[in-house]
Short mmCIF file of C-alpha atoms in Angstrom, two decimals:
data_model
loop_
_atom_site.label_atom_id
_atom_site.label_comp_id
_atom_site.label_asym_id
_atom_site.label_seq_id
_atom_site.Cartn_x
_atom_site.Cartn_y
_atom_site.Cartn_z
CA GLY Z 1 -0.38 0.16 0.01
CA ALA Z 2 1.21 3.58 -0.03
CA VAL Z 3 3.48 4.49 2.28
CA VAL Z 4 4.69 8.05 3.51
CA SER Z 5 7.66 8.71 5.50
CA GLN Z 6 9.39 10.62 7.11
CA HIS Z 7 12.95 11.41 8.08
CA PRO Z 8 14.72 12.20 10.31
CA SER Z 9 13.05 10.12 12.64
CA TRP Z 10 14.68 11.15 15.95
CA VAL Z 11 16.31 13.92 16.11
CA ILE Z 12 18.17 16.22 18.49
CA CYS Z 13 19.70 20.27 18.19
CA LYS Z 14 20.44 22.30 20.42
CA SER Z 15 18.62 25.85 21.88
CA GLY Z 16 19.03 28.52 18.60
CA THR Z 17 19.36 26.28 15.71
CA SER Z 18 17.22 25.45 12.81
CA VAL Z 19 16.10 21.71 12.10
CA LYS Z 20 14.36 20.12 9.07
CA ILE Z 21 11.29 16.87 8.78
CA GLU Z 22 11.18 15.36 5.13
CA CYS Z 23 7.30 14.19 4.62
CA ARG Z 24 7.85 12.01 1.43
CA SER Z 25 4.65 10.07 -0.78
CA LEU Z 26 7.25 7.43 -1.30
CA ASP Z 27 4.86 5.88 -4.23
CA PHE Z 28 2.27 8.44 -4.51
CA GLN Z 29 1.72 12.19 -6.11
CA ALA Z 30 0.44 14.15 -3.36
CA THR Z 31 -0.06 17.51 -3.96
CA THR Z 32 -1.48 18.63 -0.04
CA MET Z 33 0.35 17.51 3.09
CA PHE Z 34 -0.27 18.00 6.61
CA TRP Z 35 1.41 18.51 9.60
CA TYR Z 36 0.42 17.83 13.09
CA ARG Z 37 2.90 18.70 16.66
CA GLN Z 38 1.19 15.73 19.26
CA PHE Z 39 2.61 16.93 22.96
CA PRO Z 40 4.02 14.94 25.01
CA LYS Z 41 0.10 12.65 26.91
CA GLN Z 42 -2.14 14.66 24.10
CA SER Z 43 -3.82 14.67 20.73
CA LEU Z 44 -2.34 15.66 17.80
CA MET Z 45 -3.37 19.22 16.45
CA LEU Z 46 -2.91 19.91 13.35
CA MET Z 47 0.13 22.84 12.84
CA ALA Z 48 -0.27 23.23 8.73
CA THR Z 49 -1.87 22.14 5.33
CA SER Z 50 1.23 21.93 2.47
CA ASN Z 51 0.24 22.67 -1.04
CA GLU Z 52 2.08 21.79 -4.02
CA GLY Z 53 3.69 24.81 -5.26
CA SER Z 54 1.98 27.05 -3.17
CA LYS Z 55 2.59 28.30 -0.02
CA ALA Z 56 1.13 26.85 3.21
CA THR Z 57 -1.94 27.53 5.42
CA TYR Z 58 -1.65 27.32 8.72
CA GLU Z 59 -3.91 26.87 11.87
CA GLN Z 60 -4.54 29.47 13.88
CA GLY Z 61 -1.42 30.43 16.92
CA VAL Z 62 0.96 28.69 15.27
CA GLU Z 63 4.03 30.44 14.33
CA LYS Z 64 4.33 30.45 10.56
CA ASP Z 65 7.75 32.51 10.76
CA LYS Z 66 9.54 29.69 13.28
CA PHE Z 67 7.79 26.51 11.79
CA LEU Z 68 8.41 26.95 7.51
CA ILE Z 69 6.53 24.74 5.83
CA ASN Z 70 7.58 24.14 1.46
CA HIS Z 71 6.32 21.21 -0.71
CA ALA Z 72 8.57 21.98 -3.99
CA SER Z 73 7.10 18.58 -5.11
CA LEU Z 74 3.93 16.24 -6.01
CA THR Z 75 6.12 14.25 -3.18
CA LEU Z 76 8.16 16.08 -0.93
CA SER Z 77 7.27 18.65 1.63
CA THR Z 78 9.97 19.69 4.32
CA LEU Z 79 8.82 21.52 8.07
CA THR Z 80 11.89 23.27 9.10
CA VAL Z 81 11.89 24.55 12.82
CA THR Z 82 14.11 27.73 12.75
CA SER Z 83 15.03 28.98 16.06
CA ALA Z 84 14.16 25.77 18.07
CA HIS Z 85 13.81 26.02 22.01
CA PRO Z 86 12.98 23.43 24.15
CA GLU Z 87 9.52 24.16 24.40
CA ASP Z 88 9.84 23.28 21.02
CA SER Z 89 10.24 19.45 21.68
CA SER Z 90 7.46 17.44 19.91
CA PHE Z 91 6.31 14.94 18.18
CA TYR Z 92 5.77 16.01 14.92
CA ILE Z 93 3.87 14.22 11.71
CA CYS Z 94 2.90 14.76 8.72
CA SER Z 95 -0.16 13.14 7.03
CA ALA Z 96 -0.75 12.75 2.78
CA ARG Z 97 -3.95 12.54 0.57
CA ASP Z 98 -3.02 10.14 -1.76
CA TYR Z 99 -6.15 11.04 -4.89
CA GLY Z 100 -5.58 8.81 -7.34
CA GLY Z 101 -4.86 4.93 -8.11
CA GLY Z 102 -6.25 1.69 -6.57
CA SER Z 103 -5.44 3.37 -3.34
CA GLY Z 104 -8.33 6.38 -3.81
CA ASN Z 105 -9.27 8.82 -1.21
CA THR Z 106 -7.37 7.73 1.38
CA ILE Z 107 -4.89 9.64 3.75
CA TYR Z 108 -1.17 8.37 5.14
CA PHE Z 109 0.19 9.30 8.16
CA GLY Z 110 3.96 9.62 8.31
CA GLU Z 111 5.70 7.29 11.28
CA GLY Z 112 6.13 10.67 13.14
CA SER Z 113 9.63 12.34 13.82
CA TRP Z 114 10.55 12.32 17.53
CA LEU Z 115 12.35 16.22 17.72
CA THR Z 116 14.40 17.75 21.06
CA VAL Z 117 16.17 21.21 21.48
CA VAL Z 118 18.65 21.02 24.63
CA ALA K 1 -16.85 22.69 11.96
CA GLN K 2 -15.50 19.30 13.33
CA SER K 3 -14.77 17.33 16.41
CA VAL K 4 -14.01 14.87 18.46
CA THR K 5 -14.78 14.34 21.71
CA GLN K 6 -13.07 10.71 23.10
CA LEU K 7 -14.46 10.10 27.17
CA GLY K 8 -11.67 8.08 29.67
CA SER K 9 -8.58 9.82 28.84
CA HIS K 10 -7.29 6.17 30.71
CA VAL K 11 -9.57 2.92 30.56
CA SER K 12 -8.79 -0.06 32.09
CA VAL K 13 -10.25 -3.99 31.44
CA SER K 14 -8.65 -6.95 31.92
CA GLU K 15 -7.20 -9.25 30.17
CA GLY K 16 -9.77 -11.22 28.16
CA ALA K 17 -12.10 -8.28 28.96
CA LEU K 18 -14.56 -6.49 26.28
CA VAL K 19 -12.77 -3.08 25.38
CA LEU K 20 -14.93 -0.17 24.99
CA LEU K 21 -13.60 3.23 23.96
CA ARG K 22 -15.90 5.81 23.94
CA CYS K 23 -15.73 8.30 20.86
CA ASN K 24 -18.94 11.02 20.01
CA TYR K 25 -18.00 13.45 17.20
CA SER K 26 -19.57 16.92 15.83
CA SER K 27 -19.70 17.44 12.28
CA SER K 28 -21.90 20.32 9.70
CA VAL K 29 -21.29 17.96 6.50
CA PRO K 30 -21.48 13.53 6.08
CA PRO K 31 -18.45 12.87 8.54
CA TYR K 32 -15.48 10.18 8.13
CA LEU K 33 -14.76 8.65 11.00
CA PHE K 34 -11.28 7.01 12.37
CA TRP K 35 -9.89 5.09 14.75
CA TYR K 36 -6.07 5.04 15.40
CA VAL K 37 -3.51 3.29 17.79
CA GLN K 38 -0.56 5.24 18.76
CA TYR K 39 1.81 2.62 20.09
CA PRO K 40 4.49 3.90 22.50
CA ASN K 41 6.84 6.11 20.62
CA GLN K 42 5.94 5.40 16.90
CA GLY K 43 3.21 6.73 14.80
CA LEU K 44 -0.17 6.18 14.01
CA GLN K 45 -1.70 3.05 12.40
CA LEU K 46 -4.62 2.86 11.05
CA LEU K 47 -7.31 0.63 12.61
CA LEU K 48 -9.95 1.32 10.74
CA LYS K 49 -12.67 3.95 8.95
CA TYR K 50 -15.55 4.93 8.07
CA THR K 51 -16.49 6.34 5.09
CA THR K 52 -20.10 5.53 3.57
CA GLY K 53 -21.67 1.85 4.06
CA ALA K 54 -22.12 -0.66 6.50
CA THR K 55 -22.01 1.12 9.88
CA LEU K 56 -20.33 -1.52 11.13
CA VAL K 57 -16.94 -1.41 10.83
CA LYS K 58 -13.97 -3.71 11.09
CA GLY K 59 -10.37 -3.70 11.44
CA ILE K 60 -7.27 -5.16 12.37
CA ASN K 61 -6.32 -6.64 15.78
CA GLY K 62 -10.09 -7.96 15.64
CA PHE K 63 -11.41 -4.33 16.21
CA GLU K 64 -14.51 -2.83 14.95
CA ALA K 65 -16.61 0.51 15.88
CA GLU K 66 -20.60 0.69 14.61
CA PHE K 67 -21.01 4.41 13.04
CA LYS K 68 -24.67 6.19 14.55
CA LYS K 69 -25.35 8.98 13.23
CA SER K 70 -28.37 9.60 15.19
CA GLU K 71 -26.47 9.57 18.69
CA THR K 72 -23.38 10.74 16.39
CA SER K 73 -20.55 8.91 18.14
CA PHE K 74 -18.47 5.76 16.47
CA HIS K 75 -17.40 3.85 19.48
CA LEU K 76 -14.70 1.46 19.35
CA THR K 77 -15.23 -1.97 20.93
CA LYS K 78 -13.33 -5.58 20.54
CA PRO K 79 -14.23 -8.76 22.47
CA SER K 80 -11.50 -9.45 24.38
CA ALA K 81 -8.25 -7.38 25.18
CA HIS K 82 -4.61 -8.93 24.85
CA MET K 83 -1.35 -7.75 26.67
CA SER K 84 -0.53 -6.20 23.28
CA ASP K 85 -3.76 -3.91 22.92
CA ALA K 86 -2.11 -1.96 25.31
CA ALA K 87 -1.65 1.81 23.23
CA GLU K 88 -2.80 4.79 23.09
CA TYR K 89 -6.36 5.09 20.51
CA PHE K 90 -7.61 8.04 18.88
CA CYS K 91 -10.73 8.49 17.00
CA ALA K 92 -10.36 11.67 13.89
CA VAL K 93 -12.87 12.77 12.35
CA SER K 94 -13.03 14.61 9.03
CA ASP K 95 -15.81 15.43 6.57
CA GLY K 96 -16.48 13.97 3.58
CA ASN K 97 -15.96 16.97 1.10
CA THR K 98 -12.32 17.54 1.48
CA GLY K 99 -11.40 14.47 3.51
CA ASN K 100 -8.41 15.81 3.70
CA GLN K 101 -8.17 17.47 7.52
CA PHE K 102 -7.79 15.46 10.52
CA TYR K 103 -9.46 16.39 13.81
CA PHE K 104 -8.42 14.60 16.70
CA GLY K 105 -10.12 13.71 19.74
CA THR K 106 -7.84 13.88 22.81
CA GLY K 107 -6.84 10.32 22.65
CA THR K 108 -7.26 7.56 25.20
CA SER K 109 -4.84 5.18 27.06
CA LEU K 110 -5.69 1.80 27.10
CA THR K 111 -3.95 -0.36 30.34
CA VAL K 112 -4.22 -4.25 30.19
CA ILE K 113 -4.72 -6.32 33.27
CA PRO K 114 -3.17 -9.38 33.25
#
């Protein structure tokens, strides 16, 4: 079946640095991808909708200058956490919609990326 | 707008007992409903989903859920709990129009007591 892959799965970075997380659709084209954030022991909250070839749409309260999203191709969206701080430590997960082929209208989630800012 | 309420952030059951995880939703359009499981330090795994058709949906690992429109519910059940079922369970709704954006409940942590 269709697979969405995230990389890296785990990342530790120093406070003040930037870190990039990739989300790839491995065997289908995804014009739209979604980025979620999950704090410990909490649910997933939608951060932004990533649209191929255009600007991402951010949810209210999400700093677009801090969480940069780039969807440069139909199979890749990236989330860059800029000037990371410890409070940015979280589990970030993406999803992508498979519009066509045998999978039809199905959303697939990546495995998630654990970010720890020290 | 869509929203999901999961009653009970923690549920404990004995091994072999019935598992019942509750989910109620709010949606202004016909909803698509999902249950996901998340094992410690892992991503989301789809258990089952309802889009259209039969309201009783069977998923993986012996789980099933029934869509009850009149009750705006989509409760998850499993007749007999197994130790390996211990995990975090999330109910989610998306609307049928876009089918893109998911709204998640706050999750229910299932503990299985041996």
